[in-house]
Coordinates of C-alpha atoms and ligand atoms in Angstrom, one line a residue:
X30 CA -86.2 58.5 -25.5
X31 CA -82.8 56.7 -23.7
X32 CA -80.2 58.0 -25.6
X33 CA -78.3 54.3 -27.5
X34 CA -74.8 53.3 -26.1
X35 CA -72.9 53.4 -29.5
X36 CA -69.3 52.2 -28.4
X37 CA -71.3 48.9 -27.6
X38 CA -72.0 48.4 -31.4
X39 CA -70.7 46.2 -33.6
X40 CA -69.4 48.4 -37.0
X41 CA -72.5 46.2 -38.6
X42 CA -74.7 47.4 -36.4
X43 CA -73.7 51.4 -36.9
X44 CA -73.7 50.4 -40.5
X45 CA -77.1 49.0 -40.6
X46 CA -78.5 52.2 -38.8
X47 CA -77.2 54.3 -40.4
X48 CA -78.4 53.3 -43.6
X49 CA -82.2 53.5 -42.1
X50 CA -81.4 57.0 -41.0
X51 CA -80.2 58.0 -44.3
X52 CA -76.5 58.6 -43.6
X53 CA -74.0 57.7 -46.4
X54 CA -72.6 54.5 -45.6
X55 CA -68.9 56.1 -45.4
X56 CA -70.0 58.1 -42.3
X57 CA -70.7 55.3 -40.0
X58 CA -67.0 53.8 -40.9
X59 CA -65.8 57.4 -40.1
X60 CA -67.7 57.3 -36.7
X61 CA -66.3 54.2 -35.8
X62 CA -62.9 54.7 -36.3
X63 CA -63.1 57.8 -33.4
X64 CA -64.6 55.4 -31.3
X65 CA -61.9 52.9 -31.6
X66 CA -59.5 55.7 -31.3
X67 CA -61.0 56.3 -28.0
X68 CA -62.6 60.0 -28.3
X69 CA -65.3 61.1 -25.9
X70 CA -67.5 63.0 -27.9
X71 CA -69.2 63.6 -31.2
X72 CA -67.8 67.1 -31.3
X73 CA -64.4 65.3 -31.3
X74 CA -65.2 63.8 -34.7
X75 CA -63.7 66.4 -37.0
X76 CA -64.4 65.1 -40.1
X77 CA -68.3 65.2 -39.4
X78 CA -70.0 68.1 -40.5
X79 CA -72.0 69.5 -37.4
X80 CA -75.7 68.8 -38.6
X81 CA -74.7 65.0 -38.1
X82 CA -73.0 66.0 -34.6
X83 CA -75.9 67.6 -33.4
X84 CA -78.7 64.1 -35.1
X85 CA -76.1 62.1 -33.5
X86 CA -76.0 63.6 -30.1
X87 CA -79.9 63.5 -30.1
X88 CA -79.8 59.5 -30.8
X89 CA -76.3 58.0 -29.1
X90 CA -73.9 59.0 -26.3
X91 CA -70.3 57.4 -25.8
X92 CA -69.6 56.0 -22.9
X93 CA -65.9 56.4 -21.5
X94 CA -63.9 56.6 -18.0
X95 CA -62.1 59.4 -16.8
X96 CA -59.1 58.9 -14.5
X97 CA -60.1 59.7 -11.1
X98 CA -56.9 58.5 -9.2
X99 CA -53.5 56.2 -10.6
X100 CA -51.0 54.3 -8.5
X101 CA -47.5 53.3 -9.7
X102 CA -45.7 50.6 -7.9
X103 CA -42.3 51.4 -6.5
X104 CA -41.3 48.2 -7.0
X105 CA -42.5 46.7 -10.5
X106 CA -43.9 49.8 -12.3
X107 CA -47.5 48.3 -12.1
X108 CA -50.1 50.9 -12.9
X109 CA -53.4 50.9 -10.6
X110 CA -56.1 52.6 -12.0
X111 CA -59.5 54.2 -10.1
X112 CA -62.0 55.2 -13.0
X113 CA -65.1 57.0 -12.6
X114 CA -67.7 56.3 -14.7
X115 CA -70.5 58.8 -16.8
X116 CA -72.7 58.3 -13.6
X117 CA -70.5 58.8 -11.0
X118 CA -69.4 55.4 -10.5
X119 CA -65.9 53.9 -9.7
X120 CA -64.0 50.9 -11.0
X121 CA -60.6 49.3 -10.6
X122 CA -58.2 48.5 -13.5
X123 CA -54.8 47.4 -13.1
X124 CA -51.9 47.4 -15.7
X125 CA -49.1 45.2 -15.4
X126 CA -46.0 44.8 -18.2
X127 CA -44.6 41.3 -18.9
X128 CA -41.7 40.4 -21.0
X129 CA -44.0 39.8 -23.6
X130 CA -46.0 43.1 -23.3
X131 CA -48.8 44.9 -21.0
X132 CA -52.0 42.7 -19.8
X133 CA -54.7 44.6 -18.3
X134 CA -57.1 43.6 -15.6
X135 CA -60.5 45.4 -16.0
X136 CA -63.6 45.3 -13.9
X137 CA -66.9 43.8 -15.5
X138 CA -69.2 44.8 -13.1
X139 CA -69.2 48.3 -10.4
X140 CA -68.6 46.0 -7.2
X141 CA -69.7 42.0 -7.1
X142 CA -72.7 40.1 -5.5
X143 CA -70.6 37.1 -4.6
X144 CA -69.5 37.8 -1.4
X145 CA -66.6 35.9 -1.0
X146 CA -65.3 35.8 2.1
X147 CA -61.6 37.4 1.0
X148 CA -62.7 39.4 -1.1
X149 CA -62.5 42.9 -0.9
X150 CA -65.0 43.6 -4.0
X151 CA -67.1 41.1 -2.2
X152 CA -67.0 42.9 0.5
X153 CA -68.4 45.8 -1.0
X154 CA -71.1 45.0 -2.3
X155 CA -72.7 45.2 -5.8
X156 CA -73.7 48.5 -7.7
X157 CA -74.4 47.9 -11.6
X158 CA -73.3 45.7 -14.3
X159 CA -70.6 47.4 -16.8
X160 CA -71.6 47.5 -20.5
X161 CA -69.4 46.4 -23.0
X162 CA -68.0 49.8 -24.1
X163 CA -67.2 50.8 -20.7
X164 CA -64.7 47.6 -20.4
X165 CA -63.5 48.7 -23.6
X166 CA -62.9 52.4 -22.7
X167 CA -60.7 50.5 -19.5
X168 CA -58.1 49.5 -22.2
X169 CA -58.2 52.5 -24.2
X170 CA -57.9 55.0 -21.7
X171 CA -54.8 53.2 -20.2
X172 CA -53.8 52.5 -23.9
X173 CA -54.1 56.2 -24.5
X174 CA -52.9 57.7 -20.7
X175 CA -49.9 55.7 -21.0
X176 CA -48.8 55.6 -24.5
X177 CA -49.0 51.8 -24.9
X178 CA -50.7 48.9 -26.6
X179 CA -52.2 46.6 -24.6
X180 CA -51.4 43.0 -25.8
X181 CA -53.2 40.8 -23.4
X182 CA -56.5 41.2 -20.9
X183 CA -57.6 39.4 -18.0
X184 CA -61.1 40.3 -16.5
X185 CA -60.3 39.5 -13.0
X186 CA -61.1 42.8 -11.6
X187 CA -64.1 44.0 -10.1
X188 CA -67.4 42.0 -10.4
X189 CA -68.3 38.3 -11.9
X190 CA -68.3 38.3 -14.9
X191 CA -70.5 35.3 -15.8
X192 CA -73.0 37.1 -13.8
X193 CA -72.8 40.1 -16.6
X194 CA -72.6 37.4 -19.0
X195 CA -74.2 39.0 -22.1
X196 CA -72.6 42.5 -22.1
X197 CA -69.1 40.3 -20.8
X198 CA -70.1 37.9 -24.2
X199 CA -70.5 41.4 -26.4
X200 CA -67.8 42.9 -25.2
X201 CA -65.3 39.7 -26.2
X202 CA -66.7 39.9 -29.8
X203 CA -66.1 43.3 -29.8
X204 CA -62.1 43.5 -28.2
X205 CA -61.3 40.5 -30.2
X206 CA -62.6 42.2 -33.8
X207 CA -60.3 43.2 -36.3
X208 CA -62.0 46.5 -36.8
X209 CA -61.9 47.6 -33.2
X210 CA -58.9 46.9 -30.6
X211 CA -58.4 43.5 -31.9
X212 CA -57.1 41.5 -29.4
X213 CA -57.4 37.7 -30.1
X214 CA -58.9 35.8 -27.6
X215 CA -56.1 34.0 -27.3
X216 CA -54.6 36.7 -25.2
X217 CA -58.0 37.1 -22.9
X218 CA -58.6 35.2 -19.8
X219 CA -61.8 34.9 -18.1
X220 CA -61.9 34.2 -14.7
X221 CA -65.0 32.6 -13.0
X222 CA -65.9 32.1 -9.1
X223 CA -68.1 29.1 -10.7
X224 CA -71.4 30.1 -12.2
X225 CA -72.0 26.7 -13.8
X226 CA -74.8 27.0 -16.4
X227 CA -72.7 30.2 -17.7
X228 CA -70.0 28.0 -17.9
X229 CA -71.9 25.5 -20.3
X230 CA -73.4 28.3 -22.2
X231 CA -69.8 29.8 -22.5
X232 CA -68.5 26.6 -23.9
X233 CA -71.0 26.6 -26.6
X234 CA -69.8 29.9 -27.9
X235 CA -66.1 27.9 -28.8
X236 CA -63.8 31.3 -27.6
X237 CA -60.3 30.2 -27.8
X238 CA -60.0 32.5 -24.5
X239 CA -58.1 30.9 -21.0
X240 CA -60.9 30.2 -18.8
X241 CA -60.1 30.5 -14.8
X242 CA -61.5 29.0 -12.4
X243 CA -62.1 30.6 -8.6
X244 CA -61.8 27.3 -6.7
X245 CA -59.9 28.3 -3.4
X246 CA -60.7 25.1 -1.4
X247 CA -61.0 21.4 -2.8
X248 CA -64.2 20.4 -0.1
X249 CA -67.4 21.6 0.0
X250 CA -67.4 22.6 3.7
X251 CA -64.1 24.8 3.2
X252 CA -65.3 26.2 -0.7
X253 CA -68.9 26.7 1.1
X254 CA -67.5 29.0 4.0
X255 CA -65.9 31.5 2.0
X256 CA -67.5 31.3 -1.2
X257 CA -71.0 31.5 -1.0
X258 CA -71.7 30.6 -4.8
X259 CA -70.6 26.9 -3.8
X260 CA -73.9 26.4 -1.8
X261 CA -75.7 26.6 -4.9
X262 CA -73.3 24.9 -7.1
X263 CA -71.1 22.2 -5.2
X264 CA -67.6 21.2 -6.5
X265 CA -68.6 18.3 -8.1
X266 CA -71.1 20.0 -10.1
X267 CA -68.4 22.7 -10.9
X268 CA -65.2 20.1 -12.1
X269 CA -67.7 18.3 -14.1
X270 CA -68.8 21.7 -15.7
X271 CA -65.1 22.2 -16.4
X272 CA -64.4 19.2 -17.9
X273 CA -67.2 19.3 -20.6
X274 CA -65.8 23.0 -20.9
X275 CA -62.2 21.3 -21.8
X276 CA -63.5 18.7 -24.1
X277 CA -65.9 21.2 -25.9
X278 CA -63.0 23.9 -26.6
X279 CA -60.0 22.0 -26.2
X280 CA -58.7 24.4 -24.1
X281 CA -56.6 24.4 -20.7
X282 CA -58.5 25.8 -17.5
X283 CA -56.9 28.0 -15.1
X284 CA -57.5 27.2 -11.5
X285 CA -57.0 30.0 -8.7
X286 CA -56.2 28.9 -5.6
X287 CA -55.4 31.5 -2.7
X288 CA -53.6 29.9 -0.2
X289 CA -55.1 31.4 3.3
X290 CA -53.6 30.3 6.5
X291 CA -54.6 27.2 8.5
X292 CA -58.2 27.3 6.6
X293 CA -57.7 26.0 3.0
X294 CA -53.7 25.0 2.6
X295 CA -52.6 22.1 4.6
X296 CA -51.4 18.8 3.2
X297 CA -54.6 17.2 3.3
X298 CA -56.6 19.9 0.9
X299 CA -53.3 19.8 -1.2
X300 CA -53.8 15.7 -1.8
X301 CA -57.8 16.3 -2.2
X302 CA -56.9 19.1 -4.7
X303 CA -55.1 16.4 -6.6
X304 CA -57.0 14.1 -6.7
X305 CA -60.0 15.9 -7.6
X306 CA -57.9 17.8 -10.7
X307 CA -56.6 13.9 -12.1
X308 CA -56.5 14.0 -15.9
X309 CA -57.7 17.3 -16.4
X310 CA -55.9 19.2 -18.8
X311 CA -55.2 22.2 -16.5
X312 CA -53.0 24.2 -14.8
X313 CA -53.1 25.6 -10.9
X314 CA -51.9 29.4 -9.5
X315 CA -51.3 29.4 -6.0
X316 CA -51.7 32.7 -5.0
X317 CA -50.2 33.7 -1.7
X318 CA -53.8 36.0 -0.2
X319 CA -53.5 39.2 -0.1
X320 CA -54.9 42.7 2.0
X321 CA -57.4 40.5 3.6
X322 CA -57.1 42.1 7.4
X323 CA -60.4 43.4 6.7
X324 CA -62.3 40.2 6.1
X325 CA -64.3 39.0 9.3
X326 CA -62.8 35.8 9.0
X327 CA -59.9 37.4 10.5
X328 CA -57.9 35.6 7.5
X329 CA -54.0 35.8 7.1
X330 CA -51.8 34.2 3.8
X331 CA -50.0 31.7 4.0
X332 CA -46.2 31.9 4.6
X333 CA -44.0 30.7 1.6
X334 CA -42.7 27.5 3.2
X335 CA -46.3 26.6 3.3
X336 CA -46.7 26.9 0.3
X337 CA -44.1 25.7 -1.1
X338 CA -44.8 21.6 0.7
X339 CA -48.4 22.7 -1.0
X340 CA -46.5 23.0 -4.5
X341 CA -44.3 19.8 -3.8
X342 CA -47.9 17.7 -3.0
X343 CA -49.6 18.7 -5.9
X344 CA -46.4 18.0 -8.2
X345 CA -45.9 15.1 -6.7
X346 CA -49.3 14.2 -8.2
X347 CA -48.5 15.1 -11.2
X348 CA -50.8 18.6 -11.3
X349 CA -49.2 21.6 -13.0
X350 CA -48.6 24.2 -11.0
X351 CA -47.0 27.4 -10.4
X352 CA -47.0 30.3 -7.8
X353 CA -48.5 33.3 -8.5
X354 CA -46.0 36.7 -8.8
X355 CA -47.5 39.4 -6.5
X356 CA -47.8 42.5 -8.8
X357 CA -48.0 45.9 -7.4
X358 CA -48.0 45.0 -3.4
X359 CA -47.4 48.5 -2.6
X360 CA -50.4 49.9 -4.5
X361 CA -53.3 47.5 -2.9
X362 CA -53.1 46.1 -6.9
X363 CA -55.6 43.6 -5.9
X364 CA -59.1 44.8 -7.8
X365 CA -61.7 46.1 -4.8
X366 CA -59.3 47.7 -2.5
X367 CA -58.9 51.0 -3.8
X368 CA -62.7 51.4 -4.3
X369 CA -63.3 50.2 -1.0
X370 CA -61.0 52.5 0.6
X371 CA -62.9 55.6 -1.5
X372 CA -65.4 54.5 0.1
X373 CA -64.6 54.5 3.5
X374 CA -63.4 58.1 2.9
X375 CA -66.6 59.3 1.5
X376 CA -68.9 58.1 4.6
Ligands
SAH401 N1 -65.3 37.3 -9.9 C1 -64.3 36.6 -10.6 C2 -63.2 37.5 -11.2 C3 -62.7 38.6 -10.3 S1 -61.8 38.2 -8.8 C4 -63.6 35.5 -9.8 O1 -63.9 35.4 -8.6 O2 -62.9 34.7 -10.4 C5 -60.2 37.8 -9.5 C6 -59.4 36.8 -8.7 O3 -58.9 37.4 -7.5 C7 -60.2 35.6 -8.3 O4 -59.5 34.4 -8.5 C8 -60.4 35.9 -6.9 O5 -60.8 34.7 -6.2 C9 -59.1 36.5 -6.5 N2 -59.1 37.2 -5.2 C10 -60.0 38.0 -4.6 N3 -59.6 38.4 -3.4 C11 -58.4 38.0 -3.2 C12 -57.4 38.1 -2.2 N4 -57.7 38.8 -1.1 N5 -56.3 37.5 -2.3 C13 -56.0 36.7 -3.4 N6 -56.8 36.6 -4.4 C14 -58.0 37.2 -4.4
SF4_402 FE1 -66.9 38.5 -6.7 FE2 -64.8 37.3 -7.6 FE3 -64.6 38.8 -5.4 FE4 -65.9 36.5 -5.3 S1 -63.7 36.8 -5.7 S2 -66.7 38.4 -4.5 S3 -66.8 36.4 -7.4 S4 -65.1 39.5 -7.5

């Protein structure tokens, strides 16, 4: 029998089976404070007698990471992490520190089957679907490497997560409990390349999370050529998907916007951006593209006075905008590169 994932269970849950195995219910509040402490086995559970350790063993395992290589920036201090997974595996977290505290960017997915054009988890291609206690082990183990507490996460890393929607769904409930890391979903962001029925489903569900919003181009023909989700949901489609997401949850949308040279960021698709984003509560990043040399588009970012006029269009306009820091240049921060280059030394 498939041994059960336990650090994917709600306390409840534990609770409840614990009971129908027999267990006092004390013992499965015991076991679940380990996991939230972030140990990686059952013999790690000292207050357990060893009967239970060995019943347990039989039924659950714990999923975790283990460190396989870390990055420190030179210039910021951001950490970039390679994990490798209980089946071999690897995934991308990044950990950046704020004024306000440390966000961390985890991976929902082991590569992504998007295949944006940019992107170099795209680029890769897609392995597996994460579970919901292997994004949580991502926090812990950085928690727990560096001595820290994470305040905020983004999942912009590896993968889509609307296209791991119910472990991505599970894993929110779980971050954001009191009994387990508890991080409000106020300090979560969720950022989509534009799976639209996830998007309605997701506004059902009422998350006071920051949802984000891959958009990249603002027409079809440019969105289409280097995001292949947009030929099965057109922009039109996605805007109107976000603004029933706004009125359902009251909540501002992110939109990411990576300004690539001479394909997405002249004045033109700055004033279309506009006037698609009128009266939406919102907010835009401009983020000048980055380590793209290896996309066969032959791509390059935009320079800065580029993007700047960009800035001075959309403000003009009256769209909130701002430009995106670059965290971690020197470490190939952005999620997908370090994987990919692991992977170019391993064939
Ligand atoms: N799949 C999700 C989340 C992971 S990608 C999504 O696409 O939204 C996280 C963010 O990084 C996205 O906004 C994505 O478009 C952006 N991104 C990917 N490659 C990039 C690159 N080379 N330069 C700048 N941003 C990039
Ligand atoms: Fe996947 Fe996001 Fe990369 Fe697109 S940008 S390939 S959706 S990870």
């Amino acid at each position: 029998m498939a041994l059960v994932d336990i650090k994917s269970m709600f306390k409840a849950e534990i609770l409840e089976a614990f009971k129908n195995a027999g267990y006092p219910a004390y013992r499965a509040s015991q076991v679940y404070l380990w996991l939230v402490k972030g140990v990686k086995s059952f013999d790690e559970m000292r207050n357990l007698p060893k009967g239970l350790i060995s019943e347990l063993k039989e039924k659950y395992y714990i999923a975790g990471v283990e460190i396989e290589r870390k990055l420190i920036s030179k210039i910021d201090g951001t950490i970039k992490y390679l994990f490798r997974l209980n089946d071999g595996e690897h995934i991308e977290a990044v950990v950046m520190s704020y004024k306000h505290g440390y966000t961390i960017c985890i991976s929902t997915q082991v590569g992504c089957k998007m295949g944006c054009k940019f992107c170099a988890t795209g680029m890769g291609g897609f392995s597996r679907n994460l579970t919901a206690s292997e994004m949580i082990s991502q926090i812990k183990e950085a928690e727990l490497d560096n001595e820290i507490r994470i305040s905020n996460v983004v999942l912009m890393g590896m993968g889509e997560p609307l296209d791991n929607y119910k472990n991505v769904v599970k894993f929110l409930r779980l971050v954001s409990s009191k009994e387990n890391l508890n991080i409000g979903m106020r300090h979560i962001s969720l950022s989509t390349c534009g799976i639209i029925d996830k998007i309605y489903e997701l506004a059902e569900e009422k998350f006071q999370l920051t949802l984000s919003i891959s958009l990249h181009a603002s027409d079809d023909l440019t969105r289409s050529k280097i995001m292949p989700i947009n030929n099965k949901y057109n922009l039109d489609e996605l805007l109107t998907a976000c603004r029933l997401y706004i009125s359902k949850t009251n909540r501002r949308i992110s939109f990411e916007y990576a300004m690539i040279a001479g394909v997405n960021d002249s004045d033109e698709c700055a004033k279309c951006l506009a006037e698609k984003l009128r009266g939406m509560l919102c907010h835009v990043n401009l983020i000048p593209a980055n380590g793209i040399d290896f996309a066969p588009g032959n791509y390059k970012k935009s320079g800065m006075e580029r993007i700047k006029k960009f800035v001075n269009i959309l403000e003009k306009y009256g769209i909130n905008v701002t430009i995106r820091r670059t965290l971690g240049a020197d470490i190939n921060a952005s999620c997908g590169q370090l994987r990919r280059s692991t992977k170019k030394v391993e064939v």
